[in-house]
CSV table of N, CA and C in Angstrom, one decimal:
chain,number,residue,atom,x,y,z
U,481,MET,N,-28.9,30.7,-143.0
U,481,MET,CA,-28.1,31.7,-143.6
U,481,MET,C,-28.7,33.1,-143.5
U,482,ILE,N,-30.0,33.2,-143.7
U,482,ILE,CA,-30.7,34.5,-143.5
U,482,ILE,C,-30.6,35.0,-142.1
U,483,LYS,N,-30.7,34.1,-141.1
U,483,LYS,CA,-30.6,34.5,-139.7
U,483,LYS,C,-29.2,35.0,-139.4
U,484,ARG,N,-28.1,34.4,-140.0
U,484,ARG,CA,-26.8,34.9,-139.8
U,484,ARG,C,-26.6,36.3,-140.4
U,485,ILE,N,-27.2,36.5,-141.6
U,485,ILE,CA,-27.1,37.8,-142.2
U,485,ILE,C,-27.9,38.9,-141.4
U,486,ALA,N,-29.0,38.5,-140.9
U,486,ALA,CA,-29.8,39.4,-140.1
U,486,ALA,C,-29.1,39.8,-138.8
U,487,THR,N,-28.4,38.8,-138.2
U,487,THR,CA,-27.6,39.0,-137.0
U,487,THR,C,-26.5,40.0,-137.3
U,488,LEU,N,-25.9,39.9,-138.5
U,488,LEU,CA,-24.8,40.8,-138.9
U,488,LEU,C,-25.3,42.2,-139.0
U,489,PHE,N,-26.5,42.4,-139.5
U,489,PHE,CA,-27.0,43.7,-139.6
U,489,PHE,C,-27.3,44.4,-138.3
U,490,LYS,N,-27.5,43.6,-137.3
U,490,LYS,CA,-27.7,44.2,-136.0
U,490,LYS,C,-26.4,44.7,-135.3
U,491,SER,N,-25.3,44.7,-136.0
U,491,SER,CA,-24.1,45.2,-135.5
U,491,SER,C,-24.2,46.6,-134.9
U,492,SER,N,-23.5,46.9,-133.8
U,492,SER,CA,-23.7,48.2,-133.2
U,492,SER,C,-22.6,49.2,-133.7
U,493,ARG,N,-21.9,48.9,-134.7
U,493,ARG,CA,-20.8,49.7,-135.2
U,493,ARG,C,-21.3,51.1,-135.6
U,494,LEU,N,-20.7,52.1,-135.2
U,494,LEU,CA,-21.1,53.5,-135.6
U,494,LEU,C,-19.9,54.2,-136.2
U,495,TYR,N,-20.1,55.0,-137.2
U,495,TYR,CA,-19.0,55.7,-137.8
U,495,TYR,C,-19.3,57.2,-137.8
U,496,LYS,N,-18.2,57.9,-137.4
U,496,LYS,CA,-18.3,59.4,-137.4
U,496,LYS,C,-17.5,59.9,-138.6
U,497,CYS,N,-18.2,60.5,-139.5
U,497,CYS,CA,-17.6,61.0,-140.8
U,497,CYS,C,-16.5,62.1,-140.6
U,498,VAL,N,-16.9,63.1,-140.0
U,498,VAL,CA,-16.1,64.2,-139.7
U,498,VAL,C,-16.2,64.6,-138.2
U,499,ASP,N,-15.1,64.6,-137.5
U,499,ASP,CA,-15.1,64.8,-136.1
U,499,ASP,C,-15.3,66.3,-135.8
U,500,ILE,N,-16.6,66.8,-136.0
U,500,ILE,CA,-16.9,68.2,-135.8
U,500,ILE,C,-17.3,68.5,-134.3
U,501,GLN,N,-17.9,67.5,-133.7
U,501,GLN,CA,-18.2,67.6,-132.3
U,501,GLN,C,-18.7,66.2,-131.8
U,502,SER,N,-18.7,66.1,-130.5
U,502,SER,CA,-19.2,64.8,-129.9
U,502,SER,C,-20.7,64.8,-130.0
U,503,GLN,N,-21.2,63.7,-130.6
U,503,GLN,CA,-22.7,63.5,-130.7
U,503,GLN,C,-23.1,62.3,-130.0
U,504,SER,N,-24.3,62.3,-129.5
U,504,SER,CA,-24.9,61.2,-128.8
U,504,SER,C,-25.6,60.3,-129.8
U,505,ILE,N,-26.0,59.1,-129.3
U,505,ILE,CA,-26.7,58.2,-130.2
U,505,ILE,C,-28.1,58.8,-130.6
U,506,GLU,N,-28.7,59.7,-129.8
U,506,GLU,CA,-29.9,60.3,-130.2
U,506,GLU,C,-29.8,61.2,-131.4
U,507,THR,N,-28.7,61.7,-131.8
U,507,THR,CA,-28.6,62.6,-132.9
U,507,THR,C,-28.3,61.8,-134.2
U,508,LYS,N,-27.9,60.5,-134.0
U,508,LYS,CA,-27.6,59.7,-135.2
U,508,LYS,C,-29.0,59.2,-135.8
U,509,LYS,N,-28.9,59.1,-137.1
U,509,LYS,CA,-30.2,58.7,-137.8
U,509,LYS,C,-30.0,57.4,-138.5
U,510,ASP,N,-31.1,56.6,-138.5
U,510,ASP,CA,-31.1,55.3,-139.1
U,510,ASP,C,-30.7,55.3,-140.6
U,511,ILE,N,-29.8,54.5,-141.0
U,511,ILE,CA,-29.3,54.5,-142.4
U,511,ILE,C,-30.4,54.2,-143.4
U,512,ASN,N,-31.5,53.6,-143.0
U,512,ASN,CA,-32.6,53.3,-143.9
U,512,ASN,C,-33.3,54.5,-144.4
U,513,ILE,N,-33.3,55.6,-143.7
U,513,ILE,CA,-34.0,56.8,-144.2
U,513,ILE,C,-33.3,57.5,-145.3
U,514,LEU,N,-32.1,57.0,-145.7
U,514,LEU,CA,-31.4,57.6,-146.9
U,514,LEU,C,-32.0,57.0,-148.1
U,515,LEU,N,-32.7,55.9,-148.0
U,515,LEU,CA,-33.3,55.3,-149.2
U,515,LEU,C,-34.4,56.2,-149.7
U,516,GLY,N,-34.4,56.5,-150.9
U,516,GLY,CA,-35.5,57.3,-151.5
U,516,GLY,C,-35.1,58.8,-151.4
U,517,ASP,N,-34.1,59.2,-150.8
U,517,ASP,CA,-33.7,60.6,-150.7
U,517,ASP,C,-32.9,61.0,-152.0
U,518,THR,N,-33.0,62.2,-152.4
U,518,THR,CA,-32.4,62.7,-153.6
U,518,THR,C,-31.1,63.4,-153.4
U,519,ILE,N,-30.1,63.0,-154.2
U,519,ILE,CA,-28.8,63.7,-154.2
U,519,ILE,C,-28.9,65.0,-154.9
U,520,LEU,N,-28.5,66.1,-154.2
U,520,LEU,CA,-28.5,67.4,-154.8
U,520,LEU,C,-27.1,67.9,-155.3
U,521,GLU,N,-26.1,67.4,-154.5
U,521,GLU,CA,-24.8,67.9,-154.8
U,521,GLU,C,-23.7,67.0,-154.1
U,522,ILE,N,-22.6,66.9,-154.7
U,522,ILE,CA,-21.5,66.1,-154.1
U,522,ILE,C,-20.2,67.0,-154.3
U,523,LYS,N,-19.5,67.1,-153.2
U,523,LYS,CA,-18.1,67.7,-153.2
U,523,LYS,C,-17.2,66.7,-152.6
U,524,THR,N,-15.9,66.8,-153.1
U,524,THR,CA,-14.9,65.9,-152.6
U,524,THR,C,-13.7,66.7,-152.1
U,525,HIS,N,-13.2,66.2,-151.0
U,525,HIS,CA,-12.0,66.9,-150.4
U,525,HIS,C,-10.8,65.9,-150.7
U,526,TYR,N,-9.8,66.4,-151.3
U,526,TYR,CA,-8.6,65.6,-151.6
U,526,TYR,C,-7.4,66.0,-150.8
U,527,GLY,N,-6.6,65.1,-150.4
U,527,GLY,CA,-5.4,65.4,-149.6
U,527,GLY,C,-4.3,64.4,-149.8
U,528,GLN,N,-3.2,64.6,-149.1
U,528,GLN,CA,-2.1,63.7,-149.1
U,528,GLN,C,-1.7,63.5,-147.6
U,529,ASP,N,-1.5,62.3,-147.3
U,529,ASP,CA,-1.1,61.9,-145.9
U,529,ASP,C,0.1,61.0,-146.0
U,530,GLY,N,0.6,60.6,-144.8
U,530,GLY,CA,1.7,59.6,-144.7
U,530,GLY,C,3.0,60.2,-144.9
U,531,ILE,N,4.0,59.4,-144.7
U,531,ILE,CA,5.4,59.8,-144.8
U,531,ILE,C,5.7,60.2,-146.3
U,532,ASN,N,6.3,61.4,-146.4
U,532,ASN,CA,6.7,61.9,-147.7
U,532,ASN,C,5.5,62.0,-148.7
U,533,ASN,N,4.3,62.2,-148.2
U,533,ASN,CA,3.1,62.4,-149.0
U,533,ASN,C,2.9,61.2,-149.9
U,534,TRP,N,3.0,60.0,-149.5
U,534,TRP,CA,2.9,58.8,-150.3
U,534,TRP,C,1.5,58.3,-150.5
U,535,LEU,N,0.6,58.9,-149.7
U,535,LEU,CA,-0.8,58.4,-149.7
U,535,LEU,C,-1.8,59.5,-150.1
U,536,ASP,N,-2.5,59.3,-151.2
U,536,ASP,CA,-3.6,60.2,-151.5
U,536,ASP,C,-4.9,59.8,-150.8
U,537,THR,N,-5.6,60.8,-150.4
U,537,THR,CA,-6.9,60.6,-149.6
U,537,THR,C,-8.0,61.4,-150.3
U,538,SER,N,-9.2,61.0,-150.1
U,538,SER,CA,-10.4,61.7,-150.5
U,538,SER,C,-11.5,61.4,-149.6
U,539,ILE,N,-12.4,62.3,-149.5
U,539,ILE,CA,-13.7,62.1,-148.7
U,539,ILE,C,-14.8,62.9,-149.4
U,540,SER,N,-15.9,62.2,-149.7
U,540,SER,CA,-17.0,62.8,-150.5
U,540,SER,C,-18.1,63.3,-149.5
U,541,PHE,N,-18.6,64.4,-149.8
U,541,PHE,CA,-19.7,65.0,-149.0
U,541,PHE,C,-20.9,65.1,-149.9
U,542,ILE,N,-22.0,64.4,-149.5
U,542,ILE,CA,-23.2,64.3,-150.3
U,542,ILE,C,-24.3,65.1,-149.7
U,543,ARG,N,-24.8,66.1,-150.4
U,543,ARG,CA,-25.9,66.9,-149.9
U,543,ARG,C,-27.2,66.3,-150.4
U,544,LEU,N,-28.0,65.9,-149.5
U,544,LEU,CA,-29.3,65.3,-149.8
U,544,LEU,C,-30.5,66.2,-149.6
U,545,GLU,N,-31.6,66.0,-150.3
U,545,GLU,CA,-32.7,66.8,-150.2
U,545,GLU,C,-33.4,66.8,-148.8
U,546,LYS,N,-33.5,65.6,-148.2
U,546,LYS,CA,-34.2,65.5,-146.9
U,546,LYS,C,-33.2,65.4,-145.7
U,547,ASN,N,-32.1,64.8,-145.9
U,547,ASN,CA,-31.2,64.4,-144.8
U,547,ASN,C,-29.9,65.3,-144.7
U,548,GLY,N,-29.8,66.4,-145.4
U,548,GLY,CA,-28.7,67.2,-145.2
U,548,GLY,C,-27.4,66.7,-145.8
U,549,ILE,N,-26.3,67.0,-145.3
U,549,ILE,CA,-25.0,66.6,-145.8
U,549,ILE,C,-24.5,65.4,-145.0
U,550,ILE,N,-24.1,64.4,-145.8
U,550,ILE,CA,-23.5,63.2,-145.2
U,550,ILE,C,-22.2,62.8,-145.9
U,551,CYS,N,-21.5,61.9,-145.3
U,551,CYS,CA,-20.4,61.2,-145.9
U,551,CYS,C,-20.8,59.8,-146.3
U,552,PHE,N,-20.0,59.2,-147.1
U,552,PHE,CA,-20.3,57.8,-147.5
U,552,PHE,C,-20.4,56.9,-146.3
U,553,PRO,N,-21.4,56.1,-146.1
U,553,PRO,CA,-21.4,55.2,-145.0
U,553,PRO,C,-20.4,54.1,-145.2
U,554,PHE,N,-20.0,53.5,-144.1
U,554,PHE,CA,-19.1,52.3,-144.2
U,554,PHE,C,-19.9,51.1,-144.2
U,555,SER,N,-19.4,50.0,-144.7
U,555,SER,CA,-20.1,48.7,-144.7
U,555,SER,C,-20.5,48.3,-143.3
U,556,GLY,N,-21.8,48.1,-143.2
U,556,GLY,CA,-22.4,47.7,-141.9
U,556,GLY,C,-22.9,48.8,-141.0
U,557,ASP,N,-22.8,50.1,-141.4
U,557,ASP,CA,-23.3,51.2,-140.6
U,557,ASP,C,-24.8,51.1,-140.5
U,558,GLN,N,-25.3,51.2,-139.2
U,558,GLN,CA,-26.7,51.3,-139.0
U,558,GLN,C,-27.2,52.7,-138.9
U,559,TYR,N,-26.3,53.6,-138.6
U,559,TYR,CA,-26.6,55.0,-138.4
U,559,TYR,C,-25.7,55.9,-139.2
U,560,PHE,N,-26.1,57.1,-139.4
U,560,PHE,CA,-25.2,58.1,-140.0
U,560,PHE,C,-25.4,59.4,-139.3
U,561,ASP,N,-24.3,60.3,-139.4
U,561,ASP,CA,-24.3,61.6,-138.9
U,561,ASP,C,-24.4,62.6,-140.0
U,562,ASN,N,-24.9,63.8,-139.7
U,562,ASN,CA,-24.7,64.9,-140.6
U,562,ASN,C,-23.3,65.4,-140.5
U,563,SER,N,-22.8,66.1,-141.5
U,563,SER,CA,-21.4,66.5,-141.6
U,563,SER,C,-21.4,67.9,-142.1
U,564,ILE,N,-20.2,68.5,-142.0
U,564,ILE,CA,-19.9,69.8,-142.6
U,564,ILE,C,-18.9,69.6,-143.7
U,565,VAL,N,-19.1,70.2,-144.9
U,565,VAL,CA,-18.2,70.0,-146.0
U,565,VAL,C,-16.8,70.7,-145.6
U,566,GLU,N,-15.8,69.9,-145.8
U,566,GLU,CA,-14.4,70.5,-145.5
U,566,GLU,C,-14.0,71.6,-146.4
U,567,LYS,N,-13.4,72.6,-145.9
U,567,LYS,CA,-12.9,73.7,-146.7
U,567,LYS,C,-11.9,73.2,-147.8
U,568,GLY,N,-12.1,73.7,-148.9
U,568,GLY,CA,-11.3,73.3,-150.1
U,568,GLY,C,-11.8,72.1,-150.9
U,569,SER,N,-13.0,71.6,-150.5
U,569,SER,CA,-13.6,70.5,-151.3
U,569,SER,C,-14.1,71.0,-152.6
U,570,LYS,N,-14.0,70.1,-153.6
U,570,LYS,CA,-14.3,70.5,-155.0
U,570,LYS,C,-15.5,69.7,-155.5
U,571,SER,N,-16.3,70.4,-156.4
U,571,SER,CA,-17.4,69.7,-157.0
U,571,SER,C,-16.9,68.5,-157.9
U,572,ILE,N,-17.8,67.6,-158.0
U,572,ILE,CA,-17.4,66.4,-158.9
U,572,ILE,C,-17.4,66.9,-160.3
U,573,MET,N,-16.8,66.0,-161.2
U,573,MET,CA,-16.7,66.3,-162.6
U,573,MET,C,-18.0,66.6,-163.3
U,574,ASN,N,-18.1,67.5,-164.2
U,574,ASN,CA,-19.3,67.8,-164.9
U,574,ASN,C,-20.0,66.6,-165.5
U,575,LYS,N,-19.2,65.7,-166.1
U,575,LYS,CA,-19.8,64.5,-166.7
U,575,LYS,C,-20.6,63.7,-165.8
U,576,TRP,N,-20.3,63.7,-164.5
U,576,TRP,CA,-21.0,62.9,-163.5
U,576,TRP,C,-22.2,63.7,-162.9
U,577,LYS,N,-22.2,65.0,-163.0
U,577,LYS,CA,-23.3,65.8,-162.4
U,577,LYS,C,-24.7,65.4,-163.0
U,578,ASN,N,-24.7,65.3,-164.3
U,578,ASN,CA,-26.0,65.0,-165.0
U,578,ASN,C,-26.5,63.6,-164.7
U,579,ILE,N,-25.6,62.7,-164.3
U,579,ILE,CA,-26.0,61.3,-164.0
U,579,ILE,C,-26.4,61.2,-162.5
U,580,ILE,N,-25.7,62.0,-161.7
U,580,ILE,CA,-25.9,61.8,-160.2
U,580,ILE,C,-26.9,62.8,-159.6
U,581,TYR,N,-26.8,64.0,-159.9
U,581,TYR,CA,-27.6,65.0,-159.3
U,581,TYR,C,-29.1,64.8,-159.6
U,582,ASN,N,-29.9,65.1,-158.6
U,582,ASN,CA,-31.4,65.0,-158.7
U,582,ASN,C,-31.8,63.5,-159.0
U,583,THR,N,-31.0,62.6,-158.5
U,583,THR,CA,-31.3,61.1,-158.6
U,583,THR,C,-31.5,60.6,-157.2
U,584,LYS,N,-32.5,59.7,-157.0
U,584,LYS,CA,-32.8,59.1,-155.7
U,584,LYS,C,-31.9,57.9,-155.4
U,585,ILE,N,-31.6,57.8,-154.1
U,585,ILE,CA,-30.9,56.6,-153.6
U,585,ILE,C,-31.9,55.4,-153.6
U,586,GLU,N,-31.6,54.4,-154.3
U,586,GLU,CA,-32.5,53.2,-154.4
U,586,GLU,C,-32.1,52.2,-153.3
U,587,ASP,N,-30.8,52.0,-153.1
U,587,ASP,CA,-30.4,51.0,-152.1
U,587,ASP,C,-28.9,51.4,-151.7
U,588,ILE,N,-28.5,50.7,-150.6
U,588,ILE,CA,-27.1,50.8,-150.2
U,588,ILE,C,-26.6,49.4,-150.0
U,589,TYR,N,-25.5,49.1,-150.6
U,589,TYR,CA,-24.9,47.7,-150.5
U,589,TYR,C,-23.7,47.8,-149.5
U,590,TYR,N,-23.7,46.7,-148.7
U,590,TYR,CA,-22.5,46.5,-147.8
U,590,TYR,C,-21.7,45.3,-148.3
U,591,ILE,N,-20.5,45.2,-148.0
U,591,ILE,CA,-19.6,44.1,-148.3
U,591,ILE,C,-19.6,43.2,-147.1
U,592,LEU,N,-19.9,41.9,-147.3
U,592,LEU,CA,-19.9,40.9,-146.3
U,592,LEU,C,-18.6,40.1,-146.2
U,593,ASP,N,-18.1,39.9,-145.0
U,593,ASP,CA,-16.9,39.1,-144.8
U,593,ASP,C,-17.4,37.8,-144.2
U,594,GLU,N,-17.6,36.8,-145.1
U,594,GLU,CA,-18.3,35.6,-144.8
U,594,GLU,C,-17.4,34.7,-143.8
U,595,GLU,N,-16.1,34.9,-143.8
U,595,GLU,CA,-15.3,34.1,-142.9
U,595,GLU,C,-15.5,34.5,-141.5
U,596,LYS,N,-15.7,35.8,-141.3
U,596,LYS,CA,-15.9,36.3,-139.9
U,596,LYS,C,-17.4,36.5,-139.5
U,597,PHE,N,-18.3,36.3,-140.5
U,597,PHE,CA,-19.7,36.5,-140.3
U,597,PHE,C,-20.0,37.9,-139.9
U,598,THR,N,-19.4,38.9,-140.5
U,598,THR,CA,-19.6,40.3,-140.2
U,598,THR,C,-19.6,41.1,-141.5
U,599,PHE,N,-19.9,42.4,-141.4
U,599,PHE,CA,-19.7,43.3,-142.5
U,599,PHE,C,-18.2,43.7,-142.5
U,600,ASP,N,-17.7,43.9,-143.7
U,600,ASP,CA,-16.3,44.4,-143.8
U,600,ASP,C,-16.3,45.9,-143.6
U,601,ASP,N,-16.2,46.3,-142.3
U,601,ASP,CA,-16.3,47.7,-142.0
U,601,ASP,C,-15.1,48.5,-142.3
U,602,SER,N,-14.1,47.9,-143.0
U,602,SER,CA,-12.9,48.7,-143.4
U,602,SER,C,-13.2,49.3,-144.8
U,603,GLN,N,-14.4,48.9,-145.4
U,603,GLN,CA,-14.7,49.3,-146.8
U,603,GLN,C,-15.9,50.2,-146.7
U,604,THR,N,-16.0,51.2,-147.6
U,604,THR,CA,-17.2,52.1,-147.7
U,604,THR,C,-18.3,51.3,-148.4
U,605,ALA,N,-19.5,51.7,-148.2
U,605,ALA,CA,-20.7,51.1,-148.8
U,605,ALA,C,-20.7,51.5,-150.3
U,606,TYR,N,-21.6,50.9,-151.0
U,606,TYR,CA,-22.0,51.3,-152.4
U,606,TYR,C,-23.3,52.0,-152.3
U,607,ILE,N,-23.5,53.1,-153.0
U,607,ILE,CA,-24.8,53.7,-153.1
U,607,ILE,C,-25.4,53.5,-154.5
U,608,VAL,N,-26.5,52.8,-154.5
U,608,VAL,CA,-27.2,52.4,-155.7
U,608,VAL,C,-28.2,53.5,-156.0
U,609,LEU,N,-28.1,54.0,-157.2
U,609,LEU,CA,-29.0,55.1,-157.7
U,609,LEU,C,-30.2,54.5,-158.5
U,610,GLU,N,-31.3,55.2,-158.5
U,610,GLU,CA,-32.5,54.7,-159.2
U,610,GLU,C,-32.3,54.7,-160.8
U,611,ASN,N,-31.3,55.4,-161.3
U,611,ASN,CA,-31.1,55.4,-162.7
U,611,ASN,C,-30.1,54.3,-163.2
U,612,GLY,N,-29.7,53.4,-162.4
U,612,GLY,CA,-28.9,52.3,-162.9
U,612,GLY,C,-27.4,52.5,-162.6
U,613,TYR,N,-27.0,53.5,-161.9
U,613,TYR,CA,-25.6,53.8,-161.6
U,613,TYR,C,-25.3,53.5,-160.2
U,614,ILE,N,-24.1,53.2,-159.9
U,614,ILE,CA,-23.7,52.9,-158.5
U,614,ILE,C,-22.5,53.8,-158.1
U,615,LEU,N,-22.5,54.4,-157.0
U,615,LEU,CA,-21.4,55.3,-156.5
U,615,LEU,C,-20.6,54.5,-155.5
U,616,GLU,N,-19.3,54.7,-155.7
U,616,GLU,CA,-18.3,53.9,-154.9
U,616,GLU,C,-17.3,55.0,-154.5
U,617,GLU,N,-16.8,54.9,-153.2
U,617,GLU,CA,-15.8,55.8,-152.8
U,617,GLU,C,-14.6,55.0,-152.3
U,618,ASN,N,-13.4,55.4,-152.7
U,618,ASN,CA,-12.2,54.9,-152.2
U,618,ASN,C,-11.4,56.0,-151.5
U,619,ARG,N,-11.3,55.9,-150.2
U,619,ARG,CA,-10.7,57.0,-149.5
U,619,ARG,C,-9.2,57.1,-149.5
U,620,MET,N,-8.5,56.0,-149.8
U,620,MET,CA,-7.1,56.0,-149.7
U,620,MET,C,-6.5,55.2,-150.9
U,621,SER,N,-5.3,55.7,-151.4
U,621,SER,CA,-4.7,55.1,-152.5
U,621,SER,C,-3.2,55.6,-152.5
U,622,PRO,N,-2.3,54.7,-153.0
U,622,PRO,CA,-0.9,55.2,-153.2
U,622,PRO,C,-0.9,56.5,-154.1
U,623,SER,N,-0.1,57.4,-153.7
U,623,SER,CA,0.0,58.7,-154.4
U,623,SER,C,0.2,58.6,-155.9
U,624,GLY,N,-0.5,59.4,-156.6
U,624,GLY,CA,-0.3,59.5,-158.1
U,624,GLY,C,-1.1,58.6,-159.0
U,625,ILE,N,-1.8,57.6,-158.5
U,625,ILE,CA,-2.5,56.7,-159.4
U,625,ILE,C,-4.0,57.0,-159.5
U,626,GLY,N,-4.5,58.0,-158.8
U,626,GLY,CA,-5.9,58.4,-159.0
U,626,GLY,C,-6.9,57.5,-158.4
U,627,GLY,N,-6.4,56.7,-157.4
U,627,GLY,CA,-7.3,55.7,-156.8
U,627,GLY,C,-8.2,56.2,-155.7
U,628,ALA,N,-7.8,57.3,-155.1
U,628,ALA,CA,-8.6,57.9,-154.0
U,628,ALA,C,-9.5,58.9,-154.6
U,629,ASP,N,-10.8,58.5,-154.7
U,629,ASP,CA,-11.8,59.4,-155.4
U,629,ASP,C,-13.2,58.8,-155.3
U,630,LEU,N,-14.2,59.5,-155.8
U,630,LEU,CA,-15.5,59.0,-155.9
U,630,LEU,C,-15.6,58.4,-157.3
U,631,PHE,N,-16.2,57.2,-157.5
U,631,PHE,CA,-16.4,56.6,-158.8
U,631,PHE,C,-17.8,56.3,-159.0
U,632,CYS,N,-18.2,56.5,-160.3
U,632,CYS,CA,-19.6,56.3,-160.7
U,632,CYS,C,-19.6,55.2,-161.8
U,633,LYS,N,-20.2,54.1,-161.5
U,633,LYS,CA,-20.2,52.9,-162.4
U,633,LYS,C,-21.6,52.6,-162.9
U,634,THR,N,-21.7,52.0,-164.0
U,634,THR,CA,-23.0,51.4,-164.4
U,634,THR,C,-23.3,50.2,-163.6
U,635,PHE,N,-24.5,49.7,-163.5
U,635,PHE,CA,-24.8,48.6,-162.7
U,635,PHE,C,-24.1,47.3,-163.3
U,636,GLU,N,-24.0,47.3,-164.6
U,636,GLU,CA,-23.3,46.1,-165.3
U,636,GLU,C,-21.8,46.1,-164.9
U,637,GLU,N,-21.1,47.3,-164.9
U,637,GLU,CA,-19.7,47.4,-164.5
U,637,GLU,C,-19.5,46.9,-163.1
U,638,PHE,N,-20.4,47.4,-162.2
U,638,PHE,CA,-20.3,47.0,-160.8
U,638,PHE,C,-20.5,45.5,-160.7
U,639,LYS,N,-21.5,45.0,-161.3
U,639,LYS,CA,-21.8,43.6,-161.2
U,639,LYS,C,-20.7,42.7,-161.7
U,640,ARG,N,-20.0,43.1,-162.8
U,640,ARG,CA,-18.9,42.3,-163.3
U,640,ARG,C,-17.7,42.4,-162.3
U,641,GLY,N,-17.5,43.5,-161.7
U,641,GLY,CA,-16.4,43.7,-160.7
U,641,GLY,C,-16.6,42.8,-159.5
U,642,ILE,N,-17.9,42.8,-159.0
U,642,ILE,CA,-18.2,42.0,-157.8
U,642,ILE,C,-18.1,40.5,-158.1
U,643,ALA,N,-18.6,40.1,-159.3
U,643,ALA,CA,-18.6,38.7,-159.7
U,643,ALA,C,-17.1,38.2,-159.9
U,644,ASP,N,-16.3,39.1,-160.5
U,644,ASP,CA,-14.9,38.7,-160.8
U,644,ASP,C,-14.1,38.5,-159.5
U,645,SER,N,-14.4,39.4,-158.5
U,645,SER,CA,-13.7,39.3,-157.2
U,645,SER,C,-14.3,38.5,-156.2
U,646,LYS,N,-15.5,37.9,-156.5
U,646,LYS,CA,-16.3,37.0,-155.6
U,646,LYS,C,-16.6,37.7,-154.2
U,647,ILE,N,-16.9,39.0,-154.3
U,647,ILE,CA,-17.3,39.8,-153.1
U,647,ILE,C,-18.8,39.5,-152.8
U,648,LYS,N,-19.1,39.3,-151.5
U,648,LYS,CA,-20.4,39.0,-151.1
U,648,LYS,C,-21.1,40.4,-150.8
U,649,ILE,N,-22.3,40.6,-151.2
U,649,ILE,CA,-22.9,41.9,-151.1
U,649,ILE,C,-24.3,41.7,-150.3
U,650,TYR,N,-24.5,42.7,-149.4
U,650,TYR,CA,-25.8,42.7,-148.6
U,650,TYR,C,-26.5,44.0,-149.0
U,651,SER,N,-27.8,43.8,-149.2
U,651,SER,CA,-28.7,45.0,-149.5
U,651,SER,C,-29.4,45.5,-148.3
U,652,VAL,N,-29.2,46.8,-148.0
U,652,VAL,CA,-29.9,47.4,-146.9
U,652,VAL,C,-31.4,47.4,-147.1
U,653,LYS,N,-31.8,47.6,-148.4
U,653,LYS,CA,-33.2,47.7,-148.7
U,653,LYS,C,-34.0,46.4,-148.5
U,654,THR,N,-33.4,45.3,-149.0
U,654,THR,CA,-34.1,44.0,-148.8
U,654,THR,C,-33.7,43.2,-147.6
U,655,GLU,N,-32.6,43.7,-146.9
U,655,GLU,CA,-32.0,43.0,-145.8
U,655,GLU,C,-31.6,41.6,-146.1
U,656,MET,N,-31.1,41.4,-147.3
U,656,MET,CA,-30.7,40.1,-147.7
U,656,MET,C,-29.4,40.2,-148.5
U,657,GLN,N,-28.7,39.1,-148.6
U,657,GLN,CA,-27.5,39.0,-149.5
U,657,GLN,C,-27.9,39.0,-150.9
U,658,LYS,N,-27.2,39.7,-151.8
U,658,LYS,CA,-27.5,39.8,-153.2
U,658,LYS,C,-26.5,38.8,-153.9
U,659,ASN,N,-27.0,38.1,-155.0
U,659,ASN,CA,-26.2,37.2,-155.7
U,659,ASN,C,-25.8,37.8,-157.0
U,660,PHE,N,-24.5,38.0,-157.3
U,660,PHE,CA,-24.1,38.5,-158.5
U,660,PHE,C,-23.2,37.5,-159.3
U,661,PHE,N,-23.3,36.2,-158.9
U,661,PHE,CA,-22.4,35.2,-159.5
U,661,PHE,C,-23.0,34.4,-160.6
U,662,ASP,N,-24.2,34.7,-161.1
U,662,ASP,CA,-24.9,34.0,-162.1
U,662,ASP,C,-24.3,34.3,-163.5
């Protein structure tokens, strides 16, 4: 089982957050260097796409102390790019600033698709903070329901949601599957 998960992590999938210019593999940075970095600021860009504006979208830009501005990684990303904050992006709500800002990234969780023995790269990763909170980004949602946004959950809220939906989680830090079904 551990060998299968380790093989999954060696996936060569790369994600480009904002198409600002063509970048070579040499400019991409290993996802592991995000661990221990401090979040200084987050801005989110909201939009509407699709026929008759039926789809709300959002993308979060995270400014880190050591690694500059990034977007949320996708499940299974080995590398990340630096990004430019899109014009019109807004700061996150004040109630989250005190919880998120100046907090270190403790881990990054990926969603495993056990049937295909891969990471579910259609989903964004979860960013685990040292203070017991987890950041989650949902980039698309039907218009008007508030589902496209950045969400901040306690570890217990996250754990209940994962256990209820039976989602398999992989830890970048430990390079192992996490068990939340106890």
